[in-house]
Amino acid sequence: MTITDMPQRAAPDTPVSHPPTAVSDAPEFVSGAAPHVSRTQKRNPVKPGRDRLMTVLSVAAATGGPLIGAIGFAMSYSTLAKKALTWGFSPDLAPWFPVGVDASIIVFLALDLYLIRKDTPWPLLRMAAHGMTFATIWFNASSQGHIAGDPVRAASHGVMPLLFVIGVEAARRLFIKKTQLEAGTATDRIPLHRWILAPVATPRFYRRMRLHGVTSYPEMIRRQQDLTAYEQWLRRKYKDDISKASEDERLPMKMAAYGYTVAQALAMPEQQEREAEARAEEAERRRLDAETRRELAQKKAEADRLEADGDLETVRARVEGRTAQARAHARAQASAAERAAELEEAALETAVLAEARARTAEAESRAAREREVKAVADLQAAELERQAAEKRKLAAQADQVAAAEAQAVETAEIAAARKRAAEANLAAAETEKAAAETRRAAAEADRKKVEEERRQEVALADIARAKKEAAEAEKAAAETRRAAAEIEARAAEADAAAKLTPRQRSVRRVARMALAAGLVPDGLAYDDIHHELCELVSIADVQREADVSSTDTASKYRQEAVVLLAGGYRP
């Protein structure tokens, strides 16, 4: 039997797609079940008389409740104001004692209702109101002496505050119910007779109803009846041996504990197959897209290669044309050079002959000039000899004068030499000083260069140390992320093993986000935990992590995470 063979008994409003028609052997009504098994009974419309009765009751409650409260408050005020004087209160403070006791009950209950309206209940306020209620009853009962001495008298003084608190509690329940109805979170109660008549099955019934958010008791009854009718149908089909049924047919019994209806469980395999087919189609589409992109890339690469080859051929043809043109030009130049060489050779032969004739004529002219010069030289030699004799005579006279002046000339030359030596020494000292300055400047430059190199080495060492510290910090961050990922994985496995609802898993994930961000809830009050969690985990983070779009839902997840952390949750 396949998934298409099951009987369809789901309600029309079940939010899943209906499988194909039932198998032919499935009965129209399973196991003789009553016609109303698969239908939620409609509630009888309220009659006009009922409306008038409710109006009368509302008027009576609205009139009598404040009246009883005022009477109880007045009696309690009178009793406690007088008794406060005997308990050590001053005459000025005694009238305020009953006001503080009784007014605190109203204030605490009002604050409790206000916080409930704002979806941030605080049970401590209601506990404080009940504590003050017990205190005012005890004070009024014991105001006339020992309670055991006269119980009737004590009860007469304590009953009126009790009636006042009962009225306020009734108003509180009405207000909470109205708020739940407006918010759509009102949940039907399981009747007391079911707890009495089915004490074993009712706790499981209650658990399924609360865990999976079924707010309607008739809807839960319908689901239970559908499951029972389907199980009876299977037993009848397989002769009371359900083990012969296929895995798909036993799904409603397995998935009932997780909030699935019979129709939803039976439709699950088909829905999963459709989703698997959709995933396979999406994977095939991505594969085809990848192949198409790869083919386009290959074709584009081939086109680019062909275009590059065409450009190469164009460049090659252009280069070959230029080469041929250069070769023709070179050949033309070579021919012109050869012709010019031939003409030059012919002209050179003619010039050599003319030059030879000119050299012969010049040689003859040079010989004539040499003979003329030789004659002139002889004449000049004679004249020079005469002049030399005259000069020797004059030289002898000059030697005599030079001998007298030699002493004075020698003294002037020595003084000039000394002066030049002093100037040379001064120049050498200046040169040595300049050399010393140059050496000092070079040493200073070397010192600055060494200091610069040392600073560069220190800077490089600082950069290396900073890189090492950054690498160590990155490694520590990676270790922290890995540890957080392991904690998150273990927590997710624990949540899956505990069979928590998606909302509970999301709330725990938000709590783990806060702990991973550095929240330490140990020793903190509820308000402090709430304040720090709101600073560490934003609404956007909760929406992204829990995959919700409503900011109100994300805010509720944060509030439930605060309650979870305040209760001691640690992953």
Short mmCIF file of C-alpha atoms in Angstrom, two decimals, residues 101-362:
data_model
loop_
_atom_site.label_atom_id
_atom_site.label_comp_id
_atom_site.label_asym_id
_atom_site.label_seq_id
_atom_site.Cartn_x
_atom_site.Cartn_y
_atom_site.Cartn_z
CA VAL A 101 -1.41 47.73 53.55
CA ASP A 102 -4.68 47.66 51.53
CA ALA A 103 -3.61 50.05 48.77
CA SER A 104 -0.49 47.96 48.11
CA ILE A 105 -2.75 45.04 47.15
CA ILE A 106 -4.54 47.14 44.49
CA VAL A 107 -1.27 48.67 43.23
CA PHE A 108 0.49 45.30 42.93
CA LEU A 109 -2.46 43.71 41.13
CA ALA A 110 -2.78 46.74 38.82
CA LEU A 111 0.91 46.56 37.96
CA ASP A 112 0.55 42.82 37.35
CA LEU A 113 -2.33 43.43 34.91
CA TYR A 114 -0.42 46.23 33.19
CA LEU A 115 2.65 44.03 32.65
CA ILE A 116 0.45 41.21 31.37
CA ARG A 117 -1.10 43.66 28.92
CA LYS A 118 2.42 44.60 27.76
CA ASP A 119 3.30 40.90 27.43
CA THR A 120 5.99 41.14 30.14
CA PRO A 121 4.45 39.39 33.17
CA TRP A 122 6.31 39.34 36.49
CA PRO A 123 4.93 36.69 38.90
CA LEU A 124 6.56 38.41 41.88
CA LEU A 125 3.93 41.18 41.79
CA ARG A 126 1.08 38.70 42.17
CA MET A 127 2.94 36.89 44.96
CA ALA A 128 3.49 40.22 46.72
CA ALA A 129 -0.23 41.06 46.35
CA HIS A 130 -1.18 37.67 47.84
CA GLY A 131 1.31 38.20 50.67
CA MET A 132 -0.20 41.57 51.51
CA THR A 133 -3.68 39.98 51.29
CA PHE A 134 -2.69 37.36 53.84
CA ALA A 135 -1.17 40.13 55.99
CA THR A 136 -4.33 42.30 56.00
CA ILE A 137 -6.52 39.26 56.76
CA TRP A 138 -4.22 38.29 59.61
CA PHE A 139 -4.08 41.85 60.96
CA ASN A 140 -7.88 42.20 60.87
CA ALA A 141 -8.50 38.75 62.36
CA SER A 142 -6.04 39.29 65.21
CA SER A 143 -7.09 42.86 65.92
CA GLN A 144 -9.66 41.70 68.54
CA GLY A 145 -7.33 39.41 70.42
CA HIS A 146 -6.11 35.88 70.02
CA ILE A 147 -7.70 34.15 67.01
CA ALA A 148 -8.15 30.80 68.77
CA GLY A 149 -9.91 32.50 71.67
CA ASP A 150 -12.87 33.67 69.55
CA PRO A 151 -12.69 32.26 65.98
CA VAL A 152 -16.07 33.67 64.96
CA ARG A 153 -15.12 37.18 65.98
CA ALA A 154 -11.75 36.86 64.19
CA ALA A 155 -13.44 35.55 61.04
CA SER A 156 -15.95 38.41 61.02
CA HIS A 157 -13.07 40.90 60.87
CA GLY A 158 -10.99 38.95 58.35
CA VAL A 159 -13.69 37.90 55.87
CA MET A 160 -14.32 41.31 54.31
CA PRO A 161 -10.71 41.88 53.09
CA LEU A 162 -10.80 38.32 51.74
CA LEU A 163 -13.97 39.04 49.75
CA PHE A 164 -12.38 42.18 48.37
CA VAL A 165 -9.30 40.27 47.15
CA ILE A 166 -11.49 37.52 45.63
CA GLY A 167 -13.34 40.18 43.63
CA VAL A 168 -10.07 41.66 42.38
CA GLU A 169 -8.81 38.20 41.38
CA ALA A 170 -12.02 37.58 39.42
CA ALA A 171 -11.52 40.85 37.56
CA ARG A 172 -7.91 39.85 36.92
CA ARG A 173 -8.95 36.54 35.34
CA LEU A 174 -11.52 38.30 33.17
CA PHE A 175 -8.94 40.86 32.05
CA ILE A 176 -6.34 38.17 31.20
CA LYS A 177 -8.91 36.18 29.24
CA LYS A 178 -9.93 39.28 27.28
CA THR A 179 -6.27 40.06 26.52
CA GLN A 180 -5.66 36.51 25.30
CA LEU A 181 -8.74 36.64 23.08
CA GLU A 182 -7.59 39.92 21.54
CA ALA A 183 -4.07 38.55 20.97
CA GLY A 184 -5.35 35.22 19.64
CA THR A 185 -3.48 33.23 22.30
CA ALA A 186 -6.47 32.07 24.33
CA THR A 187 -6.31 28.34 24.99
CA ASP A 188 -9.22 26.10 25.89
CA ARG A 189 -9.01 24.24 29.17
CA ILE A 190 -9.35 20.49 29.37
CA PRO A 191 -12.57 19.71 31.29
CA LEU A 192 -12.21 18.33 34.78
CA HIS A 193 -14.28 15.25 33.96
CA ARG A 194 -11.68 14.17 31.37
CA TRP A 195 -8.94 14.23 34.00
CA ILE A 196 -11.14 12.11 36.23
CA LEU A 197 -12.41 9.64 33.61
CA ALA A 198 -9.09 9.24 31.69
CA PRO A 199 -6.29 9.96 34.20
CA VAL A 200 -3.61 8.13 32.15
CA ALA A 201 -4.32 9.38 28.61
CA THR A 202 -5.21 12.97 29.53
CA PRO A 203 -1.64 14.06 30.51
CA ARG A 204 -0.37 12.91 27.10
CA PHE A 205 -3.33 14.67 25.49
CA TYR A 206 -2.52 17.86 27.44
CA ARG A 207 1.20 17.62 26.53
CA ARG A 208 0.50 17.37 22.79
CA MET A 209 -1.99 20.23 23.00
CA ARG A 210 0.42 22.58 24.79
CA LEU A 211 3.65 21.60 22.98
CA HIS A 212 2.25 22.06 19.49
CA GLY A 213 0.15 25.18 20.08
CA VAL A 214 -3.32 23.67 19.65
CA THR A 215 -5.53 26.20 21.39
CA SER A 216 -8.89 24.60 20.63
CA TYR A 217 -9.99 21.63 22.75
CA PRO A 218 -12.56 20.46 20.11
CA GLU A 219 -9.80 20.61 17.46
CA MET A 220 -7.59 18.39 19.64
CA ILE A 221 -10.49 15.99 20.14
CA ARG A 222 -10.98 15.87 16.36
CA ARG A 223 -7.30 15.09 15.82
CA GLN A 224 -7.41 12.31 18.42
CA GLN A 225 -10.54 10.86 16.86
CA ASP A 226 -9.00 10.96 13.37
CA LEU A 227 -5.90 9.16 14.63
CA THR A 228 -7.99 6.53 16.45
CA ALA A 229 -10.23 5.99 13.42
CA TYR A 230 -7.20 5.65 11.12
CA GLU A 231 -5.54 3.16 13.46
CA GLN A 232 -8.73 1.09 13.59
CA TRP A 233 -8.90 1.15 9.80
CA LEU A 234 -5.35 -0.19 9.60
CA ARG A 235 -6.15 -2.93 12.11
CA ARG A 236 -9.18 -3.98 10.12
CA LYS A 237 -7.19 -3.95 6.88
CA TYR A 238 -4.30 -6.04 8.22
CA LYS A 239 -6.31 -8.32 10.53
CA ASP A 240 -5.19 -6.57 13.77
CA ASP A 241 -1.49 -6.78 12.78
CA ILE A 242 -0.37 -3.21 12.17
CA SER A 243 3.25 -4.36 11.82
CA LYS A 244 2.37 -5.50 8.30
CA ALA A 245 1.58 -1.93 7.31
CA SER A 246 4.19 0.02 5.36
CA GLU A 247 6.28 2.80 6.82
CA ASP A 248 4.18 5.41 5.03
CA GLU A 249 0.97 3.95 6.51
CA ARG A 250 2.37 4.02 10.06
CA LEU A 251 3.47 7.65 9.78
CA PRO A 252 0.33 9.13 11.45
CA MET A 253 1.00 7.11 14.64
CA LYS A 254 4.68 8.12 14.67
CA MET A 255 4.18 11.79 13.88
CA ALA A 256 1.18 12.37 16.17
CA ALA A 257 3.56 13.04 19.08
CA TYR A 258 5.04 15.93 17.05
CA GLY A 259 1.74 17.69 16.38
CA TYR A 260 1.00 16.31 12.90
CA THR A 261 -2.53 15.46 11.89
CA VAL A 262 -3.35 12.25 10.01
CA ALA A 263 -3.61 14.08 6.69
CA GLN A 264 -0.37 15.98 7.26
CA ALA A 265 1.54 12.81 8.18
CA LEU A 266 0.17 10.87 5.19
CA ALA A 267 0.98 13.74 2.83
CA MET A 268 4.52 14.10 4.21
CA PRO A 269 6.25 11.49 1.92
CA GLU A 270 4.65 12.94 -1.19
CA GLN A 271 5.54 16.46 -0.13
CA GLN A 272 9.13 15.42 0.62
CA GLU A 273 9.35 13.70 -2.78
CA ARG A 274 8.13 16.87 -4.46
CA GLU A 275 10.68 18.90 -2.54
CA ALA A 276 13.43 16.41 -3.46
CA GLU A 277 12.35 16.60 -7.11
CA ALA A 278 12.38 20.39 -6.90
CA ARG A 279 15.89 20.30 -5.42
CA ALA A 280 17.02 17.85 -8.16
CA GLU A 281 15.49 20.10 -10.82
CA GLU A 282 17.21 23.12 -9.32
CA ALA A 283 20.54 21.25 -9.24
CA GLU A 284 20.05 20.15 -12.87
CA ARG A 285 19.18 23.73 -13.86
CA ARG A 286 22.33 25.02 -12.15
CA ARG A 287 24.39 22.31 -13.89
CA LEU A 288 22.94 23.24 -17.30
CA ASP A 289 23.57 26.92 -16.59
CA ALA A 290 27.16 26.10 -15.69
CA GLU A 291 27.61 24.08 -18.88
CA THR A 292 26.08 26.90 -20.93
CA ARG A 293 28.39 29.44 -19.31
CA ARG A 294 31.36 27.13 -19.90
CA GLU A 295 30.47 26.68 -23.59
CA LEU A 296 30.02 30.43 -24.00
CA ALA A 297 33.39 31.00 -22.39
CA GLN A 298 35.01 28.46 -24.69
CA LYS A 299 33.42 30.03 -27.78
CA LYS A 300 34.44 33.48 -26.65
CA ALA A 301 37.99 32.26 -26.08
CA GLU A 302 38.01 30.68 -29.56
CA ALA A 303 36.73 33.94 -31.09
CA ASP A 304 39.39 35.89 -29.21
CA ARG A 305 42.05 33.46 -30.47
CA LEU A 306 40.88 33.78 -34.10
CA GLU A 307 40.78 37.55 -33.79
CA ALA A 308 44.30 37.50 -32.34
CA ASP A 309 45.47 35.28 -35.23
CA GLY A 310 43.96 37.76 -37.73
CA ASP A 311 45.71 40.65 -36.01
CA LEU A 312 48.97 38.67 -36.12
CA GLU A 313 48.61 38.01 -39.86
CA THR A 314 47.91 41.70 -40.47
CA VAL A 315 51.00 42.73 -38.52
CA ARG A 316 53.06 40.06 -40.29
CA ALA A 317 51.95 41.30 -43.75
CA ARG A 318 52.68 44.90 -42.76
CA VAL A 319 56.16 43.94 -41.49
CA GLU A 320 56.91 41.89 -44.63
CA GLY A 321 55.86 44.86 -46.85
CA ARG A 322 58.11 47.20 -44.92
CA THR A 323 60.94 44.67 -45.13
CA ALA A 324 60.56 44.31 -48.93
CA GLN A 325 60.46 48.09 -49.31
CA ALA A 326 63.62 48.43 -47.20
CA ARG A 327 65.36 45.74 -49.23
CA ALA A 328 64.48 47.51 -52.57
CA HIS A 329 65.68 50.82 -51.17
CA ALA A 330 68.90 49.18 -50.01
CA ARG A 331 69.46 47.64 -53.43
CA ALA A 332 68.90 51.06 -55.07
CA GLN A 333 71.35 52.67 -52.70
CA ALA A 334 73.91 49.92 -53.39
CA SER A 335 73.60 50.44 -57.18
CA ALA A 336 74.01 54.20 -56.79
CA ALA A 337 77.03 53.66 -54.55
CA GLU A 338 78.64 51.33 -57.10
CA ARG A 339 78.12 53.90 -59.91
CA ALA A 340 79.50 56.70 -57.76
CA ALA A 341 82.54 54.53 -56.92
CA GLU A 342 83.25 53.92 -60.59
CA LEU A 343 83.03 57.65 -61.38
CA GLU A 344 85.20 58.47 -58.39
CA GLU A 345 87.80 55.92 -59.47
CA ALA A 346 87.99 57.48 -62.97
CA ALA A 347 88.31 60.99 -61.51
CA LEU A 348 90.91 59.70 -59.05
CA GLU A 349 93.13 58.43 -61.87
CA THR A 350 92.98 61.83 -63.61
CA ALA A 351 93.76 63.65 -60.35
CA VAL A 352 96.77 61.38 -59.66
CA LEU A 353 98.37 62.25 -62.99
CA ALA A 354 97.82 65.96 -62.45
CA GLU A 355 99.18 65.72 -58.94
CA ALA A 356 102.29 63.94 -60.12
CA ARG A 357 103.02 66.75 -62.61
CA ALA A 358 102.40 69.37 -59.93
CA ARG A 359 104.73 67.59 -57.48
CA THR A 360 107.50 67.57 -60.11
CA ALA A 361 107.15 71.30 -60.75
CA GLU A 362 107.02 72.02 -57.05
#
